[in-house]
mmCIF file of C-alpha atoms in Angstrom:
data_model
loop_
_atom_site.group_PDB
_atom_site.id
_atom_site.type_symbol
_atom_site.label_atom_id
_atom_site.label_comp_id
_atom_site.label_asym_id
_atom_site.label_seq_id
_atom_site.Cartn_x
_atom_site.Cartn_y
_atom_site.Cartn_z
ATOM 1 C CA UNK A 1 54.192 -70.389 -46.822
ATOM 2 C CA UNK A 2 51.701 -72.481 -48.870
ATOM 3 C CA UNK A 3 49.887 -73.368 -45.767
ATOM 4 C CA UNK A 4 49.551 -69.624 -44.726
ATOM 5 C CA UNK A 5 48.519 -68.735 -48.266
ATOM 6 C CA UNK A 6 45.704 -71.191 -48.364
ATOM 7 C CA UNK A 7 44.417 -70.080 -44.835
ATOM 8 C CA UNK A 8 44.256 -66.495 -46.002
ATOM 9 C CA UNK A 9 42.616 -67.639 -49.134
ATOM 10 C CA UNK A 10 39.970 -69.681 -47.498
ATOM 11 C CA UNK A 11 39.185 -66.608 -45.174
ATOM 12 C CA UNK A 12 38.791 -64.341 -48.055
ATOM 13 C CA UNK A 13 36.563 -66.964 -49.693
ATOM 14 C CA UNK A 14 34.390 -67.137 -46.654
ATOM 15 C CA UNK A 15 34.092 -63.497 -46.236
ATOM 16 C CA UNK A 16 33.095 -63.142 -49.896
ATOM 17 C CA UNK A 17 30.636 -65.923 -49.506
ATOM 18 C CA UNK A 18 29.077 -64.372 -46.400
ATOM 19 C CA UNK A 19 28.767 -60.920 -48.124
ATOM 20 C CA UNK A 20 27.216 -62.513 -51.127
ATOM 21 C CA UNK A 21 24.814 -64.454 -48.988
ATOM 22 C CA UNK A 22 23.835 -61.377 -46.891
ATOM 23 C CA UNK A 23 22.993 -59.369 -49.950
ATOM 24 C CA UNK A 24 21.515 -62.172 -52.222
ATOM 25 C CA UNK A 25 20.216 -64.882 -50.009
ATOM 26 C CA UNK A 26 19.417 -65.111 -46.391
ATOM 27 C CA UNK A 27 21.080 -62.753 -43.876
ATOM 28 C CA UNK A 28 21.633 -65.763 -41.563
ATOM 29 C CA UNK A 29 24.403 -66.934 -43.989
ATOM 30 C CA UNK A 30 26.624 -63.943 -42.750
ATOM 31 C CA UNK A 31 25.933 -65.033 -39.129
ATOM 32 C CA UNK A 32 27.175 -68.555 -39.888
ATOM 33 C CA UNK A 33 30.311 -67.333 -41.474
ATOM 34 C CA UNK A 34 30.931 -65.179 -38.417
ATOM 35 C CA UNK A 35 30.371 -68.020 -36.237
ATOM 36 C CA UNK A 36 32.683 -70.260 -38.202
ATOM 37 C CA UNK A 37 35.482 -67.605 -38.113
ATOM 38 C CA UNK A 38 34.944 -66.930 -34.486
ATOM 39 C CA UNK A 39 33.653 -63.470 -34.625
ATOM 40 C CA UNK A 40 31.073 -62.461 -31.935
ATOM 41 C CA UNK A 41 29.090 -59.343 -31.387
ATOM 42 C CA UNK A 42 27.322 -58.164 -28.299
ATOM 43 C CA UNK A 43 23.612 -58.902 -28.281
ATOM 44 C CA UNK A 44 21.553 -55.800 -28.579
ATOM 45 C CA UNK A 45 18.305 -55.702 -26.796
ATOM 46 C CA UNK A 46 15.415 -54.258 -28.865
ATOM 47 C CA UNK A 47 14.452 -50.921 -27.844
ATOM 48 C CA UNK A 48 10.855 -50.741 -26.879
ATOM 49 C CA UNK A 49 8.947 -47.582 -27.921
ATOM 50 C CA UNK A 50 7.919 -45.494 -24.999
ATOM 51 C CA UNK A 51 4.310 -46.379 -23.792
ATOM 52 C CA UNK A 52 2.076 -43.258 -23.867
ATOM 53 C CA UNK A 53 -1.021 -43.694 -21.604
ATOM 54 C CA UNK A 54 -4.004 -41.927 -23.015
ATOM 55 C CA UNK A 55 -6.550 -40.878 -20.398
ATOM 56 C CA UNK A 56 -9.907 -40.368 -22.027
ATOM 57 C CA UNK A 57 -11.337 -36.857 -21.355
ATOM 58 C CA UNK A 58 -14.417 -36.893 -19.053
ATOM 59 C CA UNK A 59 -17.282 -35.094 -20.464
ATOM 60 C CA UNK A 60 -17.927 -31.930 -18.566
ATOM 61 C CA UNK A 61 -21.122 -32.220 -16.364
ATOM 62 C CA UNK A 62 -23.506 -29.281 -16.908
ATOM 63 C CA UNK A 63 -23.581 -26.910 -13.792
ATOM 64 C CA UNK A 64 -27.040 -26.419 -12.431
ATOM 65 C CA UNK A 65 -28.392 -23.011 -12.694
ATOM 66 C CA UNK A 66 -29.412 -21.767 -9.207
ATOM 67 C CA UNK A 67 -32.116 -19.078 -9.265
ATOM 68 C CA UNK A 68 -32.163 -17.145 -6.114
ATOM 69 C CA UNK A 69 -35.548 -17.349 -4.327
ATOM 70 C CA UNK A 70 -37.326 -14.148 -3.929
ATOM 71 C CA UNK A 71 -37.619 -13.067 -0.403
ATOM 72 C CA UNK A 72 -41.264 -11.760 -0.143
ATOM 73 C CA UNK A 73 -40.498 -10.426 3.414
ATOM 74 C CA UNK A 74 -37.762 -7.872 2.470
ATOM 75 C CA UNK A 75 -38.802 -4.535 3.634
ATOM 76 C CA UNK A 76 -40.800 -2.877 0.886
ATOM 77 C CA UNK A 77 -43.928 -1.061 0.328
ATOM 78 C CA UNK A 78 -46.802 -3.347 -0.241
ATOM 79 C CA UNK A 79 -50.404 -3.247 -1.529
ATOM 80 C CA UNK A 80 -53.194 -5.191 0.291
ATOM 81 C CA UNK A 81 -53.063 -7.804 -2.385
ATOM 82 C CA UNK A 82 -49.532 -8.802 -1.394
ATOM 83 C CA UNK A 83 -50.422 -9.363 2.157
ATOM 84 C CA UNK A 84 -51.728 -12.791 1.801
ATOM 85 C CA UNK A 85 -48.626 -13.943 -0.045
ATOM 86 C CA UNK A 86 -46.308 -12.760 2.651
ATOM 87 C CA UNK A 87 -48.475 -14.448 5.315
ATOM 88 C CA UNK A 88 -48.434 -17.716 3.511
ATOM 89 C CA UNK A 89 -44.550 -17.495 3.408
ATOM 90 C CA UNK A 90 -43.935 -16.380 6.936
ATOM 91 C CA UNK A 91 -46.559 -18.219 8.742
ATOM 92 C CA UNK A 92 -46.174 -21.599 6.891
ATOM 93 C CA UNK A 93 -46.909 -24.454 9.258
ATOM 94 C CA UNK A 94 -48.477 -22.287 11.918
ATOM 95 C CA UNK A 95 -52.077 -22.870 13.085
ATOM 96 C CA UNK A 96 -54.546 -20.358 12.046
ATOM 97 C CA UNK A 97 -56.780 -18.809 14.727
ATOM 98 C CA UNK A 98 -59.527 -16.289 14.923
ATOM 99 C CA UNK A 99 -58.985 -15.101 18.373
ATOM 100 C CA UNK A 100 -56.281 -13.979 20.848
ATOM 101 C CA UNK A 101 -54.845 -16.797 22.879
ATOM 102 C CA UNK A 102 -53.713 -16.434 26.520
ATOM 103 C CA UNK A 103 -50.102 -16.046 25.221
ATOM 104 C CA UNK A 104 -51.210 -13.533 22.656
ATOM 105 C CA UNK A 105 -52.878 -11.344 25.396
ATOM 106 C CA UNK A 106 -49.587 -11.113 27.034
ATOM 107 C CA UNK A 107 -48.421 -9.016 24.214
ATOM 108 C CA UNK A 108 -51.108 -6.384 24.789
ATOM 109 C CA UNK A 109 -50.410 -3.261 26.517
ATOM 110 C CA UNK A 110 -47.459 -0.511 26.543
ATOM 111 C CA UNK A 111 -43.938 -1.431 26.105
ATOM 112 C CA UNK A 112 -40.640 0.506 26.678
ATOM 113 C CA UNK A 113 -37.341 -0.371 24.927
ATOM 114 C CA UNK A 114 -34.588 -1.123 27.357
ATOM 115 C CA UNK A 115 -31.785 0.577 25.409
ATOM 116 C CA UNK A 116 -33.768 3.527 23.920
ATOM 117 C CA UNK A 117 -36.006 4.386 26.951
ATOM 118 C CA UNK A 118 -37.877 7.042 24.621
ATOM 119 C CA UNK A 119 -39.134 4.392 22.247
ATOM 120 C CA UNK A 120 -42.642 3.047 23.141
ATOM 121 C CA UNK A 121 -44.760 0.332 21.428
ATOM 122 C CA UNK A 122 -48.391 -0.206 22.160
ATOM 123 C CA UNK A 123 -50.336 -3.545 21.190
ATOM 124 C CA UNK A 124 -54.047 -3.333 21.402
ATOM 125 C CA UNK A 125 -56.937 -5.759 20.844
ATOM 126 C CA UNK A 126 -58.663 -3.389 18.453
ATOM 127 C CA UNK A 127 -59.419 -5.456 15.356
ATOM 128 C CA UNK A 128 -58.254 -4.285 12.111
ATOM 129 C CA UNK A 129 -58.983 -6.433 9.038
ATOM 130 C CA UNK A 130 -58.186 -10.068 7.931
ATOM 131 C CA UNK A 131 -57.537 -11.263 11.383
ATOM 132 C CA UNK A 132 -55.127 -8.329 12.372
ATOM 133 C CA UNK A 133 -55.149 -6.031 15.404
ATOM 134 C CA UNK A 134 -53.942 -2.408 15.703
ATOM 135 C CA UNK A 135 -50.845 -1.220 17.388
ATOM 136 C CA UNK A 136 -48.791 2.026 17.458
ATOM 137 C CA UNK A 137 -45.225 3.298 18.320
ATOM 138 C CA UNK A 138 -43.370 6.414 18.818
ATOM 139 C CA UNK A 139 -39.876 7.816 19.695
ATOM 140 C CA UNK A 140 -39.697 10.834 21.937
ATOM 141 C CA UNK A 141 -36.188 11.222 20.723
ATOM 142 C CA UNK A 142 -37.631 12.201 17.419
ATOM 143 C CA UNK A 143 -39.795 14.900 19.176
ATOM 144 C CA UNK A 144 -42.858 12.689 18.671
ATOM 145 C CA UNK A 145 -45.271 11.927 21.501
ATOM 146 C CA UNK A 146 -48.124 9.560 21.729
ATOM 147 C CA UNK A 147 -50.512 12.510 21.266
ATOM 148 C CA UNK A 148 -48.815 13.535 17.890
ATOM 149 C CA UNK A 149 -50.011 10.245 16.249
ATOM 150 C CA UNK A 150 -52.742 10.466 13.753
ATOM 151 C CA UNK A 151 -54.872 7.329 14.145
ATOM 152 C CA UNK A 152 -54.010 4.744 11.666
ATOM 153 C CA UNK A 153 -51.407 6.924 10.091
ATOM 154 C CA UNK A 154 -47.642 7.185 10.597
ATOM 155 C CA UNK A 155 -46.552 5.205 13.656
ATOM 156 C CA UNK A 156 -49.498 2.814 13.500
ATOM 157 C CA UNK A 157 -49.296 -0.867 12.342
ATOM 158 C CA UNK A 158 -51.481 -3.940 12.084
ATOM 159 C CA UNK A 159 -50.138 -7.116 13.829
ATOM 160 C CA UNK A 160 -50.922 -10.744 13.682
ATOM 161 C CA UNK A 161 -49.223 -13.450 15.836
ATOM 162 C CA UNK A 162 -49.087 -17.141 15.166
ATOM 163 C CA UNK A 163 -47.018 -19.075 17.838
ATOM 164 C CA UNK A 164 -43.751 -17.207 18.269
ATOM 165 C CA UNK A 165 -44.107 -15.473 14.968
ATOM 166 C CA UNK A 166 -45.418 -12.028 14.487
ATOM 167 C CA UNK A 167 -46.074 -10.150 11.230
ATOM 168 C CA UNK A 168 -46.634 -6.302 11.451
ATOM 169 C CA UNK A 169 -47.783 -4.227 8.535
ATOM 170 C CA UNK A 170 -46.772 -0.543 9.202
ATOM 171 C CA UNK A 171 -48.967 2.041 7.512
ATOM 172 C CA UNK A 172 -48.031 5.368 5.817
ATOM 173 C CA UNK A 173 -50.143 8.640 5.856
ATOM 174 C CA UNK A 174 -52.065 9.199 2.677
ATOM 175 C CA UNK A 175 -50.280 6.394 0.719
ATOM 176 C CA UNK A 176 -52.563 3.437 1.349
ATOM 177 C CA UNK A 177 -49.535 1.101 1.446
ATOM 178 C CA UNK A 178 -48.214 -1.256 4.012
ATOM 179 C CA UNK A 179 -44.631 -2.208 4.905
ATOM 180 C CA UNK A 180 -44.024 -5.758 6.407
ATOM 181 C CA UNK A 181 -41.972 -6.031 9.545
ATOM 182 C CA UNK A 182 -41.780 -9.770 10.463
ATOM 183 C CA UNK A 183 -40.055 -10.817 13.663
ATOM 184 C CA UNK A 184 -39.661 -13.846 16.009
ATOM 185 C CA UNK A 185 -40.462 -13.596 19.649
ATOM 186 C CA UNK A 186 -37.668 -15.167 21.857
ATOM 187 C CA UNK A 187 -39.290 -14.213 25.217
ATOM 188 C CA UNK A 188 -42.650 -13.095 26.353
ATOM 189 C CA UNK A 189 -44.064 -12.690 29.759
ATOM 190 C CA UNK A 190 -46.389 -10.259 31.396
ATOM 191 C CA UNK A 191 -43.556 -7.829 32.025
ATOM 192 C CA UNK A 192 -40.823 -8.746 29.525
ATOM 193 C CA UNK A 193 -40.698 -8.999 25.851
ATOM 194 C CA UNK A 194 -37.760 -9.905 23.541
ATOM 195 C CA UNK A 195 -37.768 -10.483 19.823
ATOM 196 C CA UNK A 196 -35.593 -10.758 16.819
ATOM 197 C CA UNK A 197 -36.261 -8.909 13.503
ATOM 198 C CA UNK A 198 -36.325 -11.297 10.507
ATOM 199 C CA UNK A 199 -34.956 -8.688 8.074
ATOM 200 C CA UNK A 200 -32.180 -6.967 10.055
ATOM 201 C CA UNK A 201 -31.345 -9.742 12.711
ATOM 202 C CA UNK A 202 -31.540 -7.240 15.413
ATOM 203 C CA UNK A 203 -32.476 -8.458 18.848
ATOM 204 C CA UNK A 204 -34.788 -6.064 20.836
ATOM 205 C CA UNK A 205 -35.961 -6.096 24.515
ATOM 206 C CA UNK A 206 -38.838 -4.440 26.198
ATOM 207 C CA UNK A 207 -40.298 -4.047 29.667
ATOM 208 C CA UNK A 208 -44.044 -3.582 30.252
ATOM 209 C CA UNK A 209 -45.173 0.039 31.375
ATOM 210 C CA UNK A 210 -47.911 0.438 33.815
ATOM 211 C CA UNK A 211 -49.395 3.895 33.571
#
């Protein structure tokens, strides 16, 4: 009995000493007391805080402002002061000439549209101004004949050819204004003419008429 008493007494002393050491001295005293008495606890791994990855925000690049380029060849009524501007745009890179080449002369004469056989176009070598030549057209479906045209009025146009490009300037009665009609020739022979209108994209075909 005495031995058991002293064992219990010793345990209480150690517990009291460990508690006192934990609160008043180094916490390792309690650990030593637990080790002496054979008490063990599972080792707890420290919990690492979550890693938050911060991606730096990229500065926004300013978007370029695109300004639509004005198409000076859109169908519109023009004054003579605008003609040179349109020529520079349309004939850029083409060689200037003050005469009709052999290829240009194939354009001269009377042409009939292959779809609308009542539509005729005539290209002449009559000089207009600023290197242009005169031409005219009519559509008999609209009850208009060649004899109905007033010279240099409605139905008449000035034309200038540079390579495969042709720029026509349609006239209007009593207005003194001109309407540009640019197109690109895709086929030209003495009896055949085909071209594509720049503004509308239409492809037109004509055959030479011999009166």
